[in-house]
PDB file of C-alpha atoms in Angstrom:
ATOM      1  CA  LEU A   3      96.201  72.579 120.571  1.00  0.00           C
ATOM      2  CA  LYS A   4      95.746  72.738 124.320  1.00  0.00           C
ATOM      3  CA  THR A   5      97.591  69.425 124.770  1.00  0.00           C
ATOM      4  CA  LEU A   6     100.460  70.615 122.590  1.00  0.00           C
ATOM      5  CA  ALA A   7     100.669  73.885 124.514  1.00  0.00           C
ATOM      6  CA  GLU A   8     100.666  72.043 127.866  1.00  0.00           C
ATOM      7  CA  THR A   9     103.278  69.435 126.914  1.00  0.00           C
ATOM      8  CA  GLY A  10     105.430  71.357 124.463  1.00  0.00           C
ATOM      9  CA  LYS A  11     108.363  73.539 125.348  1.00  0.00           C
ATOM     10  CA  GLU A  12     108.487  75.375 122.048  1.00  0.00           C
ATOM     11  CA  LYS A  13     106.147  78.068 120.807  1.00  0.00           C
ATOM     12  CA  LEU A  14     103.299  76.872 118.579  1.00  0.00           C
ATOM     13  CA  LEU A  15     102.351  78.655 115.361  1.00  0.00           C
ATOM     14  CA  LEU A  16      98.732  78.658 114.241  1.00  0.00           C
ATOM     15  CA  LEU A  17      98.331  79.675 110.596  1.00  0.00           C
ATOM     16  CA  VAL A  18      94.971  81.306 109.785  1.00  0.00           C
ATOM     17  CA  PRO A  19      93.520  83.484 106.998  1.00  0.00           C
ATOM     18  CA  GLU A  20      94.097  87.212 107.559  1.00  0.00           C
ATOM     19  CA  GLN A  21      90.444  87.915 108.310  1.00  0.00           C
ATOM     20  CA  TYR A  22      90.441  85.387 111.205  1.00  0.00           C
ATOM     21  CA  SER A  23      93.613  86.551 112.984  1.00  0.00           C
ATOM     22  CA  PHE A  24      91.917  88.604 115.688  1.00  0.00           C
ATOM     23  CA  LEU A  25      89.147  86.078 116.326  1.00  0.00           C
ATOM     24  CA  SER A  26      91.681  83.248 116.548  1.00  0.00           C
ATOM     25  CA  GLU A  27      93.890  85.151 118.985  1.00  0.00           C
ATOM     26  CA  ARG A  28      90.896  85.924 121.171  1.00  0.00           C
ATOM     27  CA  GLY A  29      89.740  82.292 120.966  1.00  0.00           C
ATOM     28  CA  ILE A  30      93.189  81.050 122.014  1.00  0.00           C
ATOM     29  CA  LEU A  31      93.198  83.306 125.068  1.00  0.00           C
ATOM     30  CA  GLU A  32      89.641  82.334 126.042  1.00  0.00           C
ATOM     31  CA  THR A  33      90.303  78.618 125.566  1.00  0.00           C
ATOM     32  CA  LEU A  34      93.841  78.272 126.899  1.00  0.00           C
ATOM     33  CA  GLY A  35      94.108  81.177 129.268  1.00  0.00           C
ATOM     34  CA  GLU A  36      96.869  83.748 129.399  1.00  0.00           C
ATOM     35  CA  LYS A  37      99.734  81.446 130.433  1.00  0.00           C
ATOM     36  CA  LEU A  38      99.181  78.723 127.810  1.00  0.00           C
ATOM     37  CA  GLY A  39      97.952  81.268 125.277  1.00  0.00           C
ATOM     38  CA  GLN A  40     101.411  82.838 125.272  1.00  0.00           C
ATOM     39  CA  LYS A  41     102.775  79.585 123.843  1.00  0.00           C
ATOM     40  CA  VAL A  42     100.664  79.970 120.695  1.00  0.00           C
ATOM     41  CA  GLU A  43     101.320  82.592 118.066  1.00  0.00           C
ATOM     42  CA  VAL A  44      98.547  83.202 115.536  1.00  0.00           C
ATOM     43  CA  LEU A  45      99.869  84.147 112.096  1.00  0.00           C
ATOM     44  CA  SER A  46      98.272  85.031 108.784  1.00  0.00           C
ATOM     45  CA  PHE A  47     100.312  84.349 105.639  1.00  0.00           C
ATOM     46  CA  LYS A  48     101.484  87.959 105.638  1.00  0.00           C
ATOM     47  CA  ARG A  49     102.515  87.805 109.284  1.00  0.00           C
ATOM     48  CA  LEU A  50     104.148  84.412 108.672  1.00  0.00           C
ATOM     49  CA  SER A  51     106.329  85.865 105.939  1.00  0.00           C
ATOM     50  CA  ASP A  52     107.237  88.822 108.195  1.00  0.00           C
ATOM     51  CA  TYR A  53     108.082  86.370 110.989  1.00  0.00           C
ATOM     52  CA  VAL A  54     110.258  84.132 108.761  1.00  0.00           C
ATOM     53  CA  PHE A  55     112.108  87.028 107.134  1.00  0.00           C
ATOM     54  CA  ARG A  56     112.708  88.658 110.514  1.00  0.00           C
ATOM     55  CA  GLU A  57     114.131  85.396 111.879  1.00  0.00           C
ATOM     56  CA  LEU A  58     116.068  84.238 108.809  1.00  0.00           C
ATOM     57  CA  GLY A  59     116.671  87.438 106.850  1.00  0.00           C
ATOM     58  CA  GLY A  60     115.723  88.103 103.252  1.00  0.00           C
ATOM     59  CA  MET A  61     113.134  90.856 103.603  1.00  0.00           C
ATOM     60  CA  ALA A  62     113.230  93.107 100.579  1.00  0.00           C
ATOM     61  CA  GLY A  63     111.036  95.894  99.288  1.00  0.00           C
ATOM     62  CA  GLN A  64     108.148  97.777 100.760  1.00  0.00           C
ATOM     63  CA  GLU A  65     104.502  97.236  99.949  1.00  0.00           C
ATOM     64  CA  ALA A  66     103.109  99.584  97.327  1.00  0.00           C
ATOM     65  CA  ASP A  67      99.713 101.223  97.718  1.00  0.00           C
ATOM     66  CA  ASP A  68      97.240 101.588  94.829  1.00  0.00           C
ATOM     67  CA  ALA A  69      98.393 105.110  93.928  1.00  0.00           C
ATOM     68  CA  THR A  70     102.017 103.956  93.672  1.00  0.00           C
ATOM     69  CA  ARG A  71     100.983 101.029  91.470  1.00  0.00           C
ATOM     70  CA  ILE A  72      99.089 103.348  89.111  1.00  0.00           C
ATOM     71  CA  ILE A  73     102.051 105.723  88.883  1.00  0.00           C
ATOM     72  CA  LEU A  74     104.367 102.803  88.102  1.00  0.00           C
ATOM     73  CA  MET A  75     101.965 101.457  85.471  1.00  0.00           C
ATOM     74  CA  MET A  76     101.749 104.903  83.856  1.00  0.00           C
ATOM     75  CA  ARG A  77     105.563 105.039  83.766  1.00  0.00           C
ATOM     76  CA  ALA A  78     105.681 101.558  82.252  1.00  0.00           C
ATOM     77  CA  LEU A  79     103.173 102.557  79.565  1.00  0.00           C
ATOM     78  CA  SER A  80     105.196 105.649  78.797  1.00  0.00           C
ATOM     79  CA  ALA A  81     108.433 103.662  78.583  1.00  0.00           C
ATOM     80  CA  VAL A  82     107.093 101.247  75.944  1.00  0.00           C
ATOM     81  CA  GLN A  83     104.567 103.503  74.216  1.00  0.00           C
ATOM     82  CA  ASP A  84     106.497 103.681  70.939  1.00  0.00           C
ATOM     83  CA  LYS A  85     106.646  99.853  70.767  1.00  0.00           C
ATOM     84  CA  LEU A  86     102.910  99.320  71.307  1.00  0.00           C
ATOM     85  CA  THR A  87     100.711  98.402  68.356  1.00  0.00           C
ATOM     86  CA  VAL A  88      97.259  98.389  69.942  1.00  0.00           C
ATOM     87  CA  TYR A  89      97.600 100.401  73.145  1.00  0.00           C
ATOM     88  CA  GLY A  90     100.115 103.050  72.046  1.00  0.00           C
ATOM     89  CA  LYS A  91      97.561 105.827  71.520  1.00  0.00           C
ATOM     90  CA  GLN A  92      95.953 105.136  74.915  1.00  0.00           C
ATOM     91  CA  ALA A  93      99.205 104.976  76.883  1.00  0.00           C
ATOM     92  CA  GLU A  94      98.420 108.150  78.836  1.00  0.00           C
ATOM     93  CA  ASN A  95      94.939 106.962  79.826  1.00  0.00           C
ATOM     94  CA  ILE A  96      94.688 106.332  83.582  1.00  0.00           C
ATOM     95  CA  SER A  97      91.679 104.022  83.062  1.00  0.00           C
ATOM     96  CA  LEU A  98      93.837 101.809  80.868  1.00  0.00           C
ATOM     97  CA  ALA A  99      96.506 101.762  83.586  1.00  0.00           C
ATOM     98  CA  ARG A 100      93.924 100.640  86.160  1.00  0.00           C
ATOM     99  CA  GLU A 101      92.624  97.886  83.887  1.00  0.00           C
ATOM    100  CA  LEU A 102      96.133  96.707  83.115  1.00  0.00           C
ATOM    101  CA  LEU A 103      96.941  96.530  86.834  1.00  0.00           C
ATOM    102  CA  LEU A 104      93.958  94.221  87.317  1.00  0.00           C
ATOM    103  CA  PHE A 105      95.070  92.161  84.333  1.00  0.00           C
ATOM    104  CA  VAL A 106      98.655  91.875  85.597  1.00  0.00           C
ATOM    105  CA  LYS A 107      97.322  90.746  88.975  1.00  0.00           C
ATOM    106  CA  GLU A 108      95.264  88.042  87.260  1.00  0.00           C
ATOM    107  CA  LEU A 109      98.299  86.945  85.258  1.00  0.00           C
ATOM    108  CA  HIS A 110     100.316  86.598  88.472  1.00  0.00           C
ATOM    109  CA  ARG A 111      97.562  84.594  90.151  1.00  0.00           C
ATOM    110  CA  ALA A 112      97.374  82.277  87.157  1.00  0.00           C
ATOM    111  CA  GLY A 113     101.161  81.948  86.998  1.00  0.00           C
ATOM    112  CA  VAL A 114     101.315  83.388  83.472  1.00  0.00           C
ATOM    113  CA  THR A 115     104.482  85.274  82.560  1.00  0.00           C
ATOM    114  CA  ALA A 116     105.125  87.989  79.988  1.00  0.00           C
ATOM    115  CA  THR A 117     107.346  85.526  78.114  1.00  0.00           C
ATOM    116  CA  GLN A 118     104.449  83.094  77.823  1.00  0.00           C
ATOM    117  CA  LEU A 119     102.220  85.868  76.483  1.00  0.00           C
ATOM    118  CA  LYS A 120     104.823  86.684  73.835  1.00  0.00           C
ATOM    119  CA  GLU A 121     105.030  83.020  72.825  1.00  0.00           C
ATOM    120  CA  VAL A 122     101.254  82.789  72.408  1.00  0.00           C
ATOM    121  CA  ALA A 123     101.285  86.038  70.392  1.00  0.00           C
ATOM    122  CA  VAL A 124     103.860  84.557  67.999  1.00  0.00           C
ATOM    123  CA  ASP A 125     101.872  81.321  67.695  1.00  0.00           C
ATOM    124  CA  LEU A 126      98.698  83.266  66.906  1.00  0.00           C
ATOM    125  CA  GLN A 127     100.426  85.123  64.077  1.00  0.00           C
ATOM    126  CA  LYS A 128     101.213  81.752  62.469  1.00  0.00           C
ATOM    127  CA  GLN A 129      97.553  80.684  62.443  1.00  0.00           C
ATOM    128  CA  PRO A 130      95.947  80.461  58.992  1.00  0.00           C
ATOM    129  CA  GLN A 131      93.076  82.754  59.987  1.00  0.00           C
ATOM    130  CA  GLY A 132      95.588  85.336  61.147  1.00  0.00           C
ATOM    131  CA  GLN A 133      94.659  86.259  64.696  1.00  0.00           C
ATOM    132  CA  LEU A 134      96.654  89.447  64.222  1.00  0.00           C
ATOM    133  CA  THR A 135      94.606  91.716  66.509  1.00  0.00           C
ATOM    134  CA  LEU A 136      94.700  89.284  69.431  1.00  0.00           C
ATOM    135  CA  SER A 137      98.375  88.601  68.766  1.00  0.00           C
ATOM    136  CA  ASN A 138      99.173  92.333  68.837  1.00  0.00           C
ATOM    137  CA  LYS A 139      97.184  92.830  72.055  1.00  0.00           C
ATOM    138  CA  LEU A 140      99.017  89.993  73.791  1.00  0.00           C
ATOM    139  CA  ARG A 141     102.368  91.285  72.580  1.00  0.00           C
ATOM    140  CA  ASP A 142     101.539  94.788  73.872  1.00  0.00           C
ATOM    141  CA  ILE A 143     100.392  93.424  77.231  1.00  0.00           C
ATOM    142  CA  ALA A 144     103.586  91.376  77.512  1.00  0.00           C
ATOM    143  CA  LEU A 145     105.731  94.468  76.845  1.00  0.00           C
ATOM    144  CA  ILE A 146     103.744  96.549  79.335  1.00  0.00           C
ATOM    145  CA  THR A 147     103.881  93.789  81.955  1.00  0.00           C
ATOM    146  CA  GLU A 148     107.654  93.445  81.633  1.00  0.00           C
ATOM    147  CA  ALA A 149     108.153  97.203  81.942  1.00  0.00           C
ATOM    148  CA  TYR A 150     105.813  97.413  84.939  1.00  0.00           C
ATOM    149  CA  GLU A 151     107.429  94.495  86.765  1.00  0.00           C
ATOM    150  CA  THR A 152     110.890  95.953  86.191  1.00  0.00           C
ATOM    151  CA  LEU A 153     109.814  99.245  87.753  1.00  0.00           C
ATOM    152  CA  PHE A 154     107.779  97.644  90.523  1.00  0.00           C
ATOM    153  CA  PHE A 155     110.253  95.071  91.807  1.00  0.00           C
ATOM    154  CA  ARG A 156     113.121  97.560  91.909  1.00  0.00           C
ATOM    155  CA  ASN A 157     111.814  99.011  95.183  1.00  0.00           C
ATOM    156  CA  TYR A 158     108.519  97.355  96.024  1.00  0.00           C
ATOM    157  CA  THR A 159     106.971  94.008  96.802  1.00  0.00           C
ATOM    158  CA  ASP A 160     103.466  92.607  96.945  1.00  0.00           C
ATOM    159  CA  GLU A 161     101.719  89.768  98.699  1.00  0.00           C
ATOM    160  CA  GLU A 162     102.226  87.273  95.860  1.00  0.00           C
ATOM    161  CA  ALA A 163     105.927  88.109  95.600  1.00  0.00           C
ATOM    162  CA  GLN A 164     106.284  87.825  99.377  1.00  0.00           C
ATOM    163  CA  THR A 165     104.613  84.409  99.297  1.00  0.00           C
ATOM    164  CA  LYS A 166     106.961  83.201  96.543  1.00  0.00           C
ATOM    165  CA  ARG A 167     109.990  84.470  98.474  1.00  0.00           C
ATOM    166  CA  LEU A 168     108.642  82.840 101.614  1.00  0.00           C
ATOM    167  CA  CYS A 169     108.333  79.469  99.870  1.00  0.00           C
ATOM    168  CA  LYS A 170     111.905  79.734  98.558  1.00  0.00           C
ATOM    169  CA  LYS A 171     113.193  80.755 101.988  1.00  0.00           C
ATOM    170  CA  LEU A 172     111.409  77.855 103.687  1.00  0.00           C
ATOM    171  CA  GLU A 173     112.850  75.408 101.125  1.00  0.00           C
ATOM    172  CA  GLU A 174     116.362  76.564 102.088  1.00  0.00           C
TER     173      GLU A 174
END
């Protein structure tokens, strides 16, 4: 890194996990000194996406805090309540909203979409043993997830969405 900073004319970007940003910046200054240290910018993935969108455009939405997410999930539950088979009676339960937020987060991490959940629900209904309860749960979760994502992505963004947008922007 020191050799690159000494010989290079362009700024260097060092990508580190969020929790190591401060330590890395301090390490750069201690190792390279102030003059060479100014040639290195330490970025976490979040700061990288901010940097790219600032330079190339494309920033959209603000980050939502936990309270906003719960409110949006409660609105989503309310919007689809009459279509829910399993979770309809619990649609006003804040504990259910919290659990569903965790579940939606896990779905996003795994790359599972609401459409895929619906497809599995239909396949389960066709099984000879009739996995009706599981099928209905998956169908309900798919409906809730779609409603939540529609509300959420109208005005907000999250880290996973930012990362996906970043990848698309960098491919351009």
